């Protein structure tokens, strides 16, 4: 069955390829949806597939994605980065709609080719930050015009850095390091909420060259773990973007400030009320519409989009984000401002 086409029943059977850390985000959310049961979980290690299937009530624990044929209508790809593109192509060829963890592929060129070759309604990218409680509330504030004309913004993405895969700290290109692995979430939010990036300045650094994995292995890092990027948007808005793989103790992992001619909006955590500060000196705490479990809103939107046979645009946006990430790295290396061509959102 091809999702969202003809008179076939609406797709509801889900397969999850990968049983690592990020898979729990997807599986918890799918469990809360109730109308999109997880039919199968695939992992290269049988014990992981069996454990995850038992926990989430999936009838099938598999070690080969090919066994998803005939079992599922849609699938989530939550495997190591260098496997994403091949898995996506193979599943799409079977008529299975996919949501792919970022990045879509191991290179910008491969990601662009994957999106160009795929039916738009069968491929989506996982942009979880768009659907966070605070992000959704901030988007509503911006759309209302309550802040006035937007002048500038600050966004921060920070984590301690992954400690479960040494490959995160190796390689080169736009996906390597904090910008490609974490900063792309902020890049996407800037363009999703505020406007198209047309100019980039940046600095990057490797401040923690030795990384200790949770199994005790010490990794020599060859990638940037800090980045400071400055963007000018097509509408003139100036944005400062902090990206950090050295955060400790939950200190402002995700934050955003937006300053307009009438008021400023301050977001300090994904789940805290947004502060609106008016130029008159008054302020208010905007309470959030909370989702029942992290990821619920995200997966609801994806399943509904597939059922409509619609293109949600996220795959093209993911390619665009990788392009900007590549420009951030180039601007840092060459120590100059780089102008982006006047492309529309969702293209490179």
Tab-separated table of C-alpha atoms in Angstrom:
chain	number	residue	atom	x	y	z
A	1	UNK	CA	0.000	0.000	0.000
A	2	UNK	CA	1.193	3.506	-0.799
A	3	UNK	CA	0.339	5.830	2.100
A	4	UNK	CA	-2.170	8.547	1.406
A	5	UNK	CA	-3.211	7.369	-2.070
A	6	UNK	CA	-6.249	5.710	-3.601
A	7	UNK	CA	-8.931	4.018	-1.571
A	8	UNK	CA	-6.555	2.015	0.607
A	9	UNK	CA	-7.092	2.205	4.364
A	10	UNK	CA	-5.281	4.955	6.191
A	11	UNK	CA	-1.767	3.894	7.173
A	12	UNK	CA	-1.274	3.094	10.794
A	13	UNK	CA	1.345	0.357	11.080
A	14	UNK	CA	4.735	1.757	12.109
A	15	UNK	CA	8.208	0.268	11.978
A	16	UNK	CA	11.147	1.734	13.890
A	17	UNK	CA	14.599	0.983	12.510
A	18	UNK	CA	17.128	1.423	15.293
A	19	UNK	CA	16.863	0.774	19.028
A	20	UNK	CA	19.401	3.231	20.381
A	21	UNK	CA	18.926	6.254	22.615
A	22	UNK	CA	16.865	8.404	20.224
A	23	UNK	CA	14.447	5.556	19.450
A	24	UNK	CA	12.828	5.982	22.879
A	25	UNK	CA	11.756	9.512	21.923
A	26	UNK	CA	9.902	8.147	18.906
A	27	UNK	CA	8.513	5.042	20.591
A	28	UNK	CA	7.170	6.899	23.633
A	29	UNK	CA	5.382	9.378	21.379
A	30	UNK	CA	3.937	6.701	19.107
A	31	UNK	CA	2.629	4.813	22.132
A	32	UNK	CA	0.748	7.947	23.179
A	33	UNK	CA	-0.852	8.395	19.742
A	34	UNK	CA	-2.888	5.186	20.107
A	35	UNK	CA	-3.877	5.097	16.400
A	36	UNK	CA	-0.385	4.373	15.029
A	37	UNK	CA	0.727	1.101	16.619
A	38	UNK	CA	4.344	0.038	16.380
A	39	UNK	CA	4.286	-3.210	14.440
A	40	UNK	CA	8.015	-3.913	14.360
A	41	UNK	CA	11.329	-2.759	15.801
A	42	UNK	CA	14.562	-3.440	13.931
A	43	UNK	CA	18.016	-3.518	15.530
A	44	UNK	CA	21.291	-5.109	14.475
A	45	UNK	CA	21.629	-6.602	17.957
A	46	UNK	CA	18.787	-9.103	18.489
A	47	UNK	CA	18.600	-8.536	22.236
A	48	UNK	CA	17.936	-4.825	21.696
A	49	UNK	CA	15.159	-5.523	19.217
A	50	UNK	CA	13.562	-8.055	21.565
A	51	UNK	CA	13.831	-5.767	24.589
A	52	UNK	CA	12.354	-2.743	22.802
A	53	UNK	CA	9.570	-4.801	21.222
A	54	UNK	CA	8.612	-6.214	24.615
A	55	UNK	CA	8.628	-2.796	26.258
A	56	UNK	CA	6.434	-1.165	23.619
A	57	UNK	CA	4.255	-4.127	22.717
A	58	UNK	CA	5.499	-4.496	19.146
A	59	UNK	CA	4.617	-7.917	17.687
A	60	UNK	CA	7.846	-8.213	15.694
A	61	UNK	CA	11.482	-7.893	16.815
A	62	UNK	CA	13.681	-7.945	13.719
A	63	UNK	CA	17.345	-7.692	12.778
A	64	UNK	CA	16.865	-6.988	9.058
A	65	UNK	CA	14.893	-4.013	7.740
A	66	UNK	CA	13.854	-6.075	4.710
A	67	UNK	CA	11.533	-8.029	6.954
A	68	UNK	CA	9.426	-4.872	7.312
A	69	UNK	CA	7.983	-5.513	3.850
A	70	UNK	CA	4.284	-6.122	4.158
A	71	UNK	CA	4.319	-5.412	7.889
A	72	UNK	CA	4.349	-1.608	8.015
A	73	UNK	CA	3.102	1.429	6.131
A	74	UNK	CA	5.501	3.975	7.623
A	75	UNK	CA	8.910	3.762	9.265
A	76	UNK	CA	11.224	5.855	11.403
A	77	UNK	CA	14.944	5.641	10.636
A	78	UNK	CA	16.894	6.114	13.866
A	79	UNK	CA	20.221	4.508	12.987
A	80	UNK	CA	23.795	5.863	12.666
A	81	UNK	CA	24.111	8.791	10.266
A	82	UNK	CA	25.966	6.969	7.503
A	83	UNK	CA	23.106	4.469	7.094
A	84	UNK	CA	20.262	6.975	6.742
A	85	UNK	CA	20.266	7.564	2.992
A	86	UNK	CA	20.506	3.923	1.902
A	87	UNK	CA	17.793	2.848	4.331
A	88	UNK	CA	15.519	5.692	3.268
A	89	UNK	CA	15.927	4.865	-0.420
A	90	UNK	CA	15.260	1.181	0.160
A	91	UNK	CA	12.158	1.708	2.291
A	92	UNK	CA	10.728	4.352	-0.027
A	93	UNK	CA	11.215	1.941	-2.940
A	94	UNK	CA	8.886	-0.415	-1.059
A	95	UNK	CA	6.254	2.337	-0.819
A	96	UNK	CA	6.955	2.898	2.877
A	97	UNK	CA	6.867	6.531	4.023
A	98	UNK	CA	9.844	7.418	6.202
A	99	UNK	CA	10.788	9.916	8.877
A	100	UNK	CA	14.578	10.178	8.963
A	101	UNK	CA	16.606	11.345	11.936
A	102	UNK	CA	18.855	14.221	10.969
A	103	UNK	CA	21.042	14.327	9.028
A	104	UNK	CA	19.334	12.782	6.017
A	105	UNK	CA	22.658	11.517	4.672
A	106	UNK	CA	26.389	11.510	5.311
A	107	UNK	CA	26.974	14.463	2.980
A	108	UNK	CA	25.095	17.476	1.690
A	109	UNK	CA	25.263	16.148	-1.874
A	110	UNK	CA	23.838	12.766	-0.853
A	111	UNK	CA	21.055	14.421	1.145
A	112	UNK	CA	20.114	16.654	-1.787
A	113	UNK	CA	20.104	13.683	-4.164
A	114	UNK	CA	17.962	11.621	-1.794
A	115	UNK	CA	15.339	14.349	-1.555
A	116	UNK	CA	15.395	15.019	-5.302
A	117	UNK	CA	14.862	11.321	-6.057
A	118	UNK	CA	12.117	10.671	-3.479
A	119	UNK	CA	8.366	11.256	-3.802
A	120	UNK	CA	7.849	14.275	-1.507
A	121	UNK	CA	4.996	12.694	0.456
A	122	UNK	CA	7.139	9.672	1.357
A	123	UNK	CA	10.081	11.411	3.026
A	124	UNK	CA	10.226	13.611	6.118
A	125	UNK	CA	13.018	14.815	8.389
A	126	UNK	CA	12.767	14.723	12.172
A	127	UNK	CA	12.716	18.328	13.408
A	128	UNK	CA	11.625	17.743	16.994
A	129	UNK	CA	12.410	21.283	18.179
A	130	UNK	CA	9.634	22.757	16.019
A	131	UNK	CA	7.081	20.899	18.118
A	132	UNK	CA	8.319	21.593	21.646
A	133	UNK	CA	5.740	23.219	23.919
A	134	UNK	CA	7.641	26.493	24.196
A	135	UNK	CA	8.472	26.643	20.482
A	136	UNK	CA	4.827	26.229	19.505
A	137	UNK	CA	3.838	28.999	21.928
A	138	UNK	CA	6.582	31.291	20.627
A	139	UNK	CA	5.474	30.686	17.054
A	140	UNK	CA	1.932	31.745	17.972
A	141	UNK	CA	3.257	34.943	19.578
A	142	UNK	CA	5.303	35.761	16.493
A	143	UNK	CA	2.426	35.073	14.112
A	144	UNK	CA	0.151	37.338	16.158
A	145	UNK	CA	2.422	40.326	15.592
A	146	UNK	CA	2.340	41.168	19.305
A	147	UNK	CA	6.085	41.838	19.424
A	148	UNK	CA	5.903	44.359	16.607
A	149	UNK	CA	8.521	44.323	13.872
A	150	UNK	CA	11.200	41.773	14.760
A	151	UNK	CA	14.660	43.330	15.013
A	152	UNK	CA	16.960	40.663	16.445
A	153	UNK	CA	17.101	37.282	18.146
A	154	UNK	CA	19.374	35.005	20.125
A	155	UNK	CA	19.198	31.221	20.152
A	156	UNK	CA	21.219	28.690	22.131
A	157	UNK	CA	21.629	24.945	21.560
A	158	UNK	CA	23.732	23.135	24.177
A	159	UNK	CA	24.233	19.593	25.449
A	160	UNK	CA	27.131	17.788	27.155
A	161	UNK	CA	27.847	16.086	23.821
A	162	UNK	CA	27.067	12.458	22.978
A	163	UNK	CA	28.783	9.840	25.125
A	164	UNK	CA	27.475	6.732	23.390
A	165	UNK	CA	29.238	6.864	20.006
A	166	UNK	CA	32.813	7.844	19.281
A	167	UNK	CA	31.913	8.440	15.634
A	168	UNK	CA	30.271	11.726	16.663
A	169	UNK	CA	33.763	13.129	17.229
A	170	UNK	CA	35.358	12.047	13.955
A	171	UNK	CA	35.107	13.099	10.324
A	172	UNK	CA	34.603	16.355	8.490
A	173	UNK	CA	31.987	18.133	6.433
A	174	UNK	CA	28.779	19.895	7.520
A	175	UNK	CA	27.561	16.969	9.647
A	176	UNK	CA	30.745	16.717	11.729
A	177	UNK	CA	30.688	18.333	15.144
A	178	UNK	CA	28.303	20.485	17.089
A	179	UNK	CA	26.974	22.505	14.136
A	180	UNK	CA	25.840	19.565	12.024
A	181	UNK	CA	24.653	17.419	14.913
A	182	UNK	CA	23.045	19.991	17.210
A	183	UNK	CA	23.166	23.447	15.678
A	184	UNK	CA	21.030	22.379	12.717
A	185	UNK	CA	18.045	22.334	15.084
A	186	UNK	CA	18.616	26.021	15.802
A	187	UNK	CA	19.247	26.825	12.142
A	188	UNK	CA	15.920	25.220	11.285
A	189	UNK	CA	14.086	27.153	14.001
A	190	UNK	CA	15.595	30.456	12.869
A	191	UNK	CA	14.332	29.919	9.338
A	192	UNK	CA	11.055	28.320	10.425
A	193	UNK	CA	10.155	31.130	12.833
A	194	UNK	CA	12.010	34.243	11.719
A	195	UNK	CA	13.055	34.165	8.076
A	196	UNK	CA	15.607	33.046	5.546
A	197	UNK	CA	19.327	33.287	6.382
A	198	UNK	CA	21.196	35.289	3.754
A	199	UNK	CA	24.501	36.118	5.465
A	200	UNK	CA	26.729	34.169	7.892
A	201	UNK	CA	29.674	34.981	10.157
A	202	UNK	CA	31.079	32.307	12.482
A	203	UNK	CA	33.781	31.055	14.823
A	204	UNK	CA	34.271	27.418	15.835
A	205	UNK	CA	36.626	25.641	18.235
A	206	UNK	CA	37.451	22.246	19.695
A	207	UNK	CA	37.651	22.989	23.405
A	208	UNK	CA	37.361	19.397	24.683
A	209	UNK	CA	39.765	17.334	22.549
A	210	UNK	CA	39.377	14.246	24.747
A	211	UNK	CA	35.937	12.706	25.250
A	212	UNK	CA	35.110	9.868	27.629
A	213	UNK	CA	32.352	7.550	26.466
A	214	UNK	CA	29.939	5.931	28.906
A	215	UNK	CA	31.789	2.622	28.500
A	216	UNK	CA	35.027	4.293	29.626
A	217	UNK	CA	36.659	4.574	26.210
A	218	UNK	CA	38.513	7.858	25.674
A	219	UNK	CA	38.054	9.395	22.227
A	220	UNK	CA	40.328	11.935	20.553
A	221	UNK	CA	37.959	14.496	19.062
A	222	UNK	CA	38.685	16.053	15.688
A	223	UNK	CA	35.505	18.111	15.342
A	224	UNK	CA	34.306	21.507	16.626
A	225	UNK	CA	32.434	21.292	19.920
A	226	UNK	CA	31.718	25.038	20.145
A	227	UNK	CA	30.390	27.431	17.528
A	228	UNK	CA	29.248	31.035	17.547
A	229	UNK	CA	27.357	32.027	14.417
A	230	UNK	CA	25.765	35.303	13.417
A	231	UNK	CA	23.099	35.473	10.746
A	232	UNK	CA	21.469	38.273	8.807
A	233	UNK	CA	18.045	37.294	7.512
A	234	UNK	CA	16.377	38.388	4.294
A	235	UNK	CA	14.061	40.649	6.309
A	236	UNK	CA	16.991	42.361	8.042
A	237	UNK	CA	16.698	40.535	11.378
A	238	UNK	CA	20.045	39.864	13.092
A	239	UNK	CA	20.482	36.533	14.911
A	240	UNK	CA	23.163	35.277	17.300
A	241	UNK	CA	23.391	31.470	17.536
A	242	UNK	CA	25.360	29.758	20.325
A	243	UNK	CA	26.169	26.065	19.863
A	244	UNK	CA	27.875	24.085	22.621
A	245	UNK	CA	28.827	20.471	23.331
A	246	UNK	CA	30.150	21.205	26.820
A	247	UNK	CA	27.016	22.052	28.816
A	248	UNK	CA	26.787	20.575	32.311
A	249	UNK	CA	23.968	20.226	34.789
A	250	UNK	CA	21.141	21.260	32.487
A	251	UNK	CA	22.334	24.866	32.199
A	252	UNK	CA	20.222	26.525	29.519
A	253	UNK	CA	20.366	23.757	26.959
A	254	UNK	CA	17.800	25.395	24.703
A	255	UNK	CA	16.960	29.065	24.918
A	256	UNK	CA	15.699	31.794	22.635
A	257	UNK	CA	15.099	35.526	22.830
A	258	UNK	CA	13.260	37.523	20.182
A	259	UNK	CA	13.276	41.313	20.309
A	260	UNK	CA	10.648	43.375	18.507
A	261	UNK	CA	9.733	47.037	18.339
A	262	UNK	CA	6.888	46.523	20.853
A	263	UNK	CA	8.113	43.733	23.143
A	264	UNK	CA	10.623	40.954	23.721
A	265	UNK	CA	9.884	37.246	24.131
A	266	UNK	CA	12.171	35.126	26.304
A	267	UNK	CA	12.237	31.325	26.215
A	268	UNK	CA	14.542	29.716	28.773
A	269	UNK	CA	13.658	26.014	28.553
A	270	UNK	CA	11.493	23.915	26.216
A	271	UNK	CA	8.881	23.472	28.949
A	272	UNK	CA	8.863	26.744	30.919
A	273	UNK	CA	6.374	29.596	30.398
A	274	UNK	CA	7.494	32.218	27.882
A	275	UNK	CA	8.163	35.677	29.258
A	276	UNK	CA	6.741	38.596	27.270
A	277	UNK	CA	8.332	41.900	28.288
A	278	UNK	CA	6.687	45.095	27.006
A	279	UNK	CA	8.485	48.387	26.494
A	280	UNK	CA	6.065	49.949	28.972
A	281	UNK	CA	7.736	47.885	31.690
A	282	UNK	CA	4.876	45.413	32.024
A	283	UNK	CA	5.418	41.705	31.520
A	284	UNK	CA	3.500	38.454	31.472
A	285	UNK	CA	4.303	34.754	31.726
A	286	UNK	CA	2.652	32.946	28.844
A	287	UNK	CA	1.599	29.464	29.943
A	288	UNK	CA	2.145	26.608	27.534
A	289	UNK	CA	-0.239	24.145	25.923
A	290	UNK	CA	1.513	21.009	27.093
A	291	UNK	CA	1.599	17.806	25.082
A	292	UNK	CA	0.940	14.552	26.973
A	293	UNK	CA	4.423	13.190	26.240
A	294	UNK	CA	7.486	14.624	24.538
A	295	UNK	CA	7.174	14.108	20.797
A	296	UNK	CA	3.395	13.616	20.731
A	297	UNK	CA	2.741	16.749	18.670
A	298	UNK	CA	5.642	15.958	16.342
A	299	UNK	CA	4.504	12.428	15.529
A	300	UNK	CA	0.841	13.427	15.308
A	301	UNK	CA	1.754	15.955	12.617
A	302	UNK	CA	3.852	13.414	10.716
A	303	UNK	CA	1.277	10.614	10.746
A	304	UNK	CA	-1.484	13.018	9.709
A	305	UNK	CA	0.656	14.386	6.877
A	306	UNK	CA	1.356	10.899	5.540
A	307	UNK	CA	-2.304	9.977	5.739
A	308	UNK	CA	-3.169	13.001	3.614
A	309	UNK	CA	-0.489	12.081	1.100
A	310	UNK	CA	0.987	15.527	1.751
A	311	UNK	CA	4.510	16.881	1.452
A	312	UNK	CA	5.369	18.412	4.829
A	313	UNK	CA	8.463	20.109	3.384
A	314	UNK	CA	10.773	18.964	6.157
A	315	UNK	CA	13.092	16.925	3.936
A	316	UNK	CA	13.853	19.911	1.723
A	317	UNK	CA	14.250	22.057	4.839
A	318	UNK	CA	16.757	19.511	6.168
A	319	UNK	CA	18.867	19.876	3.034
A	320	UNK	CA	18.680	23.634	3.402
A	321	UNK	CA	19.804	23.355	7.033
A	322	UNK	CA	22.816	21.262	6.046
A	323	UNK	CA	23.704	23.867	3.468
A	324	UNK	CA	23.666	26.601	6.113
A	325	UNK	CA	25.692	24.359	8.468
A	326	UNK	CA	28.280	23.944	5.735
A	327	UNK	CA	28.411	27.717	5.287
A	328	UNK	CA	28.916	28.172	9.046
A	329	UNK	CA	31.968	25.928	8.883
A	330	UNK	CA	33.296	27.692	5.808
A	331	UNK	CA	32.795	31.140	7.339
A	332	UNK	CA	34.703	30.034	10.441
A	333	UNK	CA	37.596	28.525	8.491
A	334	UNK	CA	37.951	31.470	6.138
A	335	UNK	CA	37.239	34.091	8.811
A	336	UNK	CA	34.916	36.068	6.586
A	337	UNK	CA	31.273	36.864	6.041
A	338	UNK	CA	29.622	34.599	3.487
A	339	UNK	CA	26.508	35.614	1.613
A	340	UNK	CA	24.007	32.932	0.678
A	341	UNK	CA	22.263	33.119	-2.701
A	342	UNK	CA	18.669	34.264	-2.755
A	343	UNK	CA	17.094	30.834	-2.636
A	344	UNK	CA	13.641	30.182	-1.271
A	345	UNK	CA	13.062	28.288	1.954
A	346	UNK	CA	13.359	24.544	1.419
A	347	UNK	CA	15.901	24.603	-1.414
A	348	UNK	CA	19.673	24.746	-1.665
